Amino acid sequence: MNFSLFQTINDWAGRFVWMDDLMIFCANDIVWIMLVVLAGLWMTGKADNQKAVFYACLTAAVSLLIAAFAISPEVNHPRPFVGHSIHQLIPHAPDASFPSDHATFAFSLAFSLLFVKRKTGAIMLALAVLTGFARVYVGVHYPADIAGAMALSFLVGYAVWKLNGRADALPMFFIRIYRKLTAKVTFLPRP
């Protein structure tokens, strides 16, 4: 079923140049848009927004560490292009594919924000879903790789969200440092 669903999605690759270009962008670069959203939240200077950004980054870091050191080595599932003739639109090392690192990162940010900022989190979740779909479309992940990333990100995001309030001393430490540093920055007067 995993390969069958993969084929259904990946068979669209190579049909339309504009669609391929869009999916390549989504597969590789949507995470940069998500990081810009986080930077924008941080730059508001509001403590709640800055804590949300801190917890989103913490969720992503923990999720990626679990994926890299606990799950991927144990599962060691090959990528679709290793054992099948497929439409591969982007180059990728033939390393383990489960769970998807890109999708883990994107879903971690999305779920973390969804728990505290519903509208922003919903937008981020849509971007994460698009990232996951695109990773399958371009031929570097199976749908199960994306589902695994989503499940891991949700569980870690939920656990971090439950810490919210109890562990606020850590984000507040970094927020205070940031505020001290930016308070000392002076801008040149306008001519």
Short mmCIF file of C-alpha atoms in Angstrom, two decimals:
data_model
loop_
_atom_site.label_atom_id
_atom_site.label_comp_id
_atom_site.label_asym_id
_atom_site.label_seq_id
_atom_site.Cartn_x
_atom_site.Cartn_y
_atom_site.Cartn_z
CA MET A 1 0.00 0.00 0.00
CA ASN A 2 2.87 2.39 0.82
CA PHE A 3 4.49 1.89 -2.60
CA SER A 4 1.12 1.95 -4.36
CA LEU A 5 0.26 5.34 -2.85
CA PHE A 6 3.80 6.53 -3.62
CA GLN A 7 3.33 5.54 -7.28
CA THR A 8 -0.02 7.33 -7.48
CA ILE A 9 1.62 10.58 -6.35
CA ASN A 10 5.02 10.18 -8.03
CA ASP A 11 3.52 9.21 -11.40
CA TRP A 12 2.48 12.86 -11.81
CA ALA A 13 6.14 13.90 -11.81
CA GLY A 14 7.49 14.71 -15.24
CA ARG A 15 4.10 15.52 -16.79
CA PHE A 16 4.03 19.29 -16.33
CA VAL A 17 7.16 21.41 -16.00
CA TRP A 18 5.40 24.08 -13.92
CA MET A 19 4.09 21.45 -11.51
CA ASP A 20 7.51 19.83 -11.20
CA ASP A 21 9.09 23.23 -10.50
CA LEU A 22 6.45 24.00 -7.86
CA MET A 23 6.88 20.62 -6.16
CA ILE A 24 10.68 20.94 -6.18
CA PHE A 25 10.30 24.33 -4.49
CA CYS A 26 7.85 22.91 -1.95
CA ALA A 27 10.03 19.88 -1.25
CA ASN A 28 13.19 21.90 -0.66
CA ASP A 29 12.30 25.47 0.23
CA ILE A 30 8.98 25.81 2.07
CA VAL A 31 10.86 25.28 5.31
CA TRP A 32 12.56 28.65 4.67
CA ILE A 33 9.14 30.34 4.55
CA MET A 34 8.31 28.66 7.84
CA LEU A 35 11.54 29.99 9.36
CA VAL A 36 10.66 33.50 8.14
CA VAL A 37 7.29 33.18 9.92
CA LEU A 38 9.13 32.19 13.12
CA ALA A 39 11.54 35.10 12.72
CA GLY A 40 8.58 37.44 12.26
CA LEU A 41 6.96 36.13 15.44
CA TRP A 42 10.23 36.56 17.33
CA MET A 43 10.73 40.10 16.06
CA THR A 44 7.36 41.24 17.39
CA GLY A 45 9.11 41.45 20.75
CA LYS A 46 6.10 39.93 22.53
CA ALA A 47 7.15 37.40 25.15
CA ASP A 48 4.35 34.97 24.22
CA ASN A 49 5.43 34.97 20.57
CA GLN A 50 9.08 34.56 21.50
CA LYS A 51 8.29 31.67 23.83
CA ALA A 52 6.27 30.03 21.04
CA VAL A 53 9.28 30.35 18.72
CA PHE A 54 11.60 28.93 21.37
CA TYR A 55 9.33 25.94 21.97
CA ALA A 56 8.90 25.38 18.21
CA CYS A 57 12.68 25.25 17.79
CA LEU A 58 12.99 22.96 20.80
CA THR A 59 10.33 20.64 19.36
CA ALA A 60 12.12 20.53 16.01
CA ALA A 61 15.50 19.85 17.62
CA VAL A 62 14.20 17.04 19.84
CA SER A 63 12.21 15.48 16.99
CA LEU A 64 15.17 15.54 14.61
CA LEU A 65 17.48 14.05 17.24
CA ILE A 66 15.04 11.22 17.94
CA ALA A 67 14.61 10.60 14.21
CA ALA A 68 18.35 10.64 13.47
CA PHE A 69 19.64 8.63 16.40
CA ALA A 70 16.78 6.36 17.45
CA ILE A 71 14.35 5.76 14.60
CA SER A 72 16.26 5.96 11.30
CA PRO A 73 19.08 3.60 12.31
CA GLU A 74 16.60 1.04 13.66
CA VAL A 75 14.19 1.12 10.73
CA ASN A 76 16.84 1.77 8.03
CA HIS A 77 14.22 1.86 5.27
CA PRO A 78 15.66 2.56 1.79
CA ARG A 79 14.47 5.51 -0.27
CA PRO A 80 12.08 4.87 -3.18
CA PHE A 81 14.75 5.44 -5.84
CA VAL A 82 17.02 2.77 -4.33
CA GLY A 83 14.88 -0.24 -5.20
CA HIS A 84 12.44 1.07 -7.80
CA SER A 85 12.42 2.83 -11.13
CA ILE A 86 10.69 6.12 -10.33
CA HIS A 87 10.53 9.80 -11.33
CA GLN A 88 13.22 11.37 -9.13
CA LEU A 89 13.24 15.14 -9.57
CA ILE A 90 15.87 16.11 -7.00
CA PRO A 91 19.16 14.46 -6.10
CA HIS A 92 19.44 12.82 -2.72
CA ALA A 93 21.85 10.54 -0.90
CA PRO A 94 20.60 6.93 -0.70
CA ASP A 95 20.41 7.04 3.11
CA ALA A 96 17.53 5.86 5.30
CA SER A 97 14.24 7.53 4.46
CA PHE A 98 12.09 6.89 7.56
CA PRO A 99 11.07 9.34 8.91
CA SER A 100 11.56 12.28 6.56
CA ASP A 101 13.85 14.92 8.10
CA HIS A 102 12.27 17.72 6.06
CA ALA A 103 8.78 16.67 7.09
CA THR A 104 9.85 16.15 10.71
CA PHE A 105 11.23 19.68 10.82
CA ALA A 106 8.18 21.21 9.12
CA PHE A 107 5.59 19.32 11.18
CA SER A 108 7.48 20.00 14.42
CA LEU A 109 7.28 23.74 13.83
CA ALA A 110 3.65 23.51 12.74
CA PHE A 111 2.33 21.39 15.61
CA SER A 112 4.25 23.37 18.18
CA LEU A 113 2.64 26.59 16.98
CA LEU A 114 -0.76 24.98 16.48
CA PHE A 115 -0.99 24.23 20.22
CA VAL A 116 -0.49 27.91 21.18
CA LYS A 117 -1.33 30.02 18.10
CA ARG A 118 -4.16 28.34 16.21
CA LYS A 119 -4.27 30.53 13.06
CA THR A 120 -0.51 30.71 12.56
CA GLY A 121 -0.22 27.02 13.43
CA ALA A 122 -2.90 26.10 10.88
CA ILE A 123 -1.03 27.98 8.15
CA MET A 124 2.21 26.29 9.18
CA LEU A 125 0.48 22.90 9.20
CA ALA A 126 -0.73 23.49 5.63
CA LEU A 127 2.85 24.33 4.63
CA ALA A 128 4.10 21.18 6.38
CA VAL A 129 1.54 19.01 4.57
CA LEU A 130 2.60 20.57 1.27
CA THR A 131 6.25 19.88 2.11
CA GLY A 132 5.47 16.24 2.90
CA PHE A 133 3.40 15.74 -0.23
CA ALA A 134 6.12 17.33 -2.36
CA ARG A 135 8.81 15.06 -0.88
CA VAL A 136 6.79 12.09 -2.15
CA TYR A 137 6.05 13.76 -5.50
CA VAL A 138 9.75 14.41 -6.23
CA GLY A 139 10.62 10.80 -5.43
CA VAL A 140 12.72 10.96 -2.28
CA HIS A 141 10.21 9.67 0.30
CA TYR A 142 7.39 7.20 0.70
CA PRO A 143 4.06 8.37 2.17
CA ALA A 144 4.84 6.34 5.33
CA ASP A 145 8.01 8.40 5.80
CA ILE A 146 5.84 11.52 5.92
CA ALA A 147 3.24 9.91 8.20
CA GLY A 148 6.01 8.79 10.57
CA ALA A 149 7.45 12.31 10.63
CA MET A 150 3.99 13.71 11.33
CA ALA A 151 3.36 11.28 14.21
CA LEU A 152 6.78 11.88 15.78
CA SER A 153 6.42 15.65 15.46
CA PHE A 154 2.95 15.61 17.00
CA LEU A 155 4.05 13.50 19.98
CA VAL A 156 7.15 15.60 20.68
CA GLY A 157 5.20 18.83 20.08
CA TYR A 158 2.52 17.73 22.52
CA ALA A 159 5.10 16.77 25.16
CA VAL A 160 6.88 20.11 24.80
CA TRP A 161 3.54 21.95 24.92
CA LYS A 162 2.74 20.18 28.21
CA LEU A 163 6.03 21.60 29.57
CA ASN A 164 4.93 25.09 28.57
CA GLY A 165 4.62 27.17 31.71
CA ARG A 166 6.66 24.76 33.83
CA ALA A 167 9.86 25.29 31.87
CA ASP A 168 9.43 28.96 30.96
CA ALA A 169 12.64 29.92 32.77
CA LEU A 170 14.67 28.57 29.85
CA PRO A 171 13.01 30.55 27.03
CA MET A 172 12.82 33.63 29.24
CA PHE A 173 16.60 33.39 29.79
CA PHE A 174 17.19 33.59 26.03
CA ILE A 175 14.55 36.29 25.58
CA ARG A 176 16.27 38.45 28.22
CA ILE A 177 19.64 37.99 26.51
CA TYR A 178 18.10 38.93 23.16
CA ARG A 179 16.49 42.04 24.66
CA LYS A 180 19.72 43.13 26.28
CA LEU A 181 21.63 42.70 23.05
CA THR A 182 19.07 44.53 20.93
CA ALA A 183 18.72 47.35 23.46
CA LYS A 184 22.40 48.15 22.95
CA VAL A 185 22.11 48.30 19.17
CA THR A 186 21.95 51.86 17.98
CA PHE A 187 20.88 52.95 14.58
CA LEU A 188 22.43 55.78 12.65
CA PRO A 189 20.26 58.92 12.54
CA ARG A 190 18.58 59.66 9.27
CA PRO A 191 20.22 62.42 7.25
#
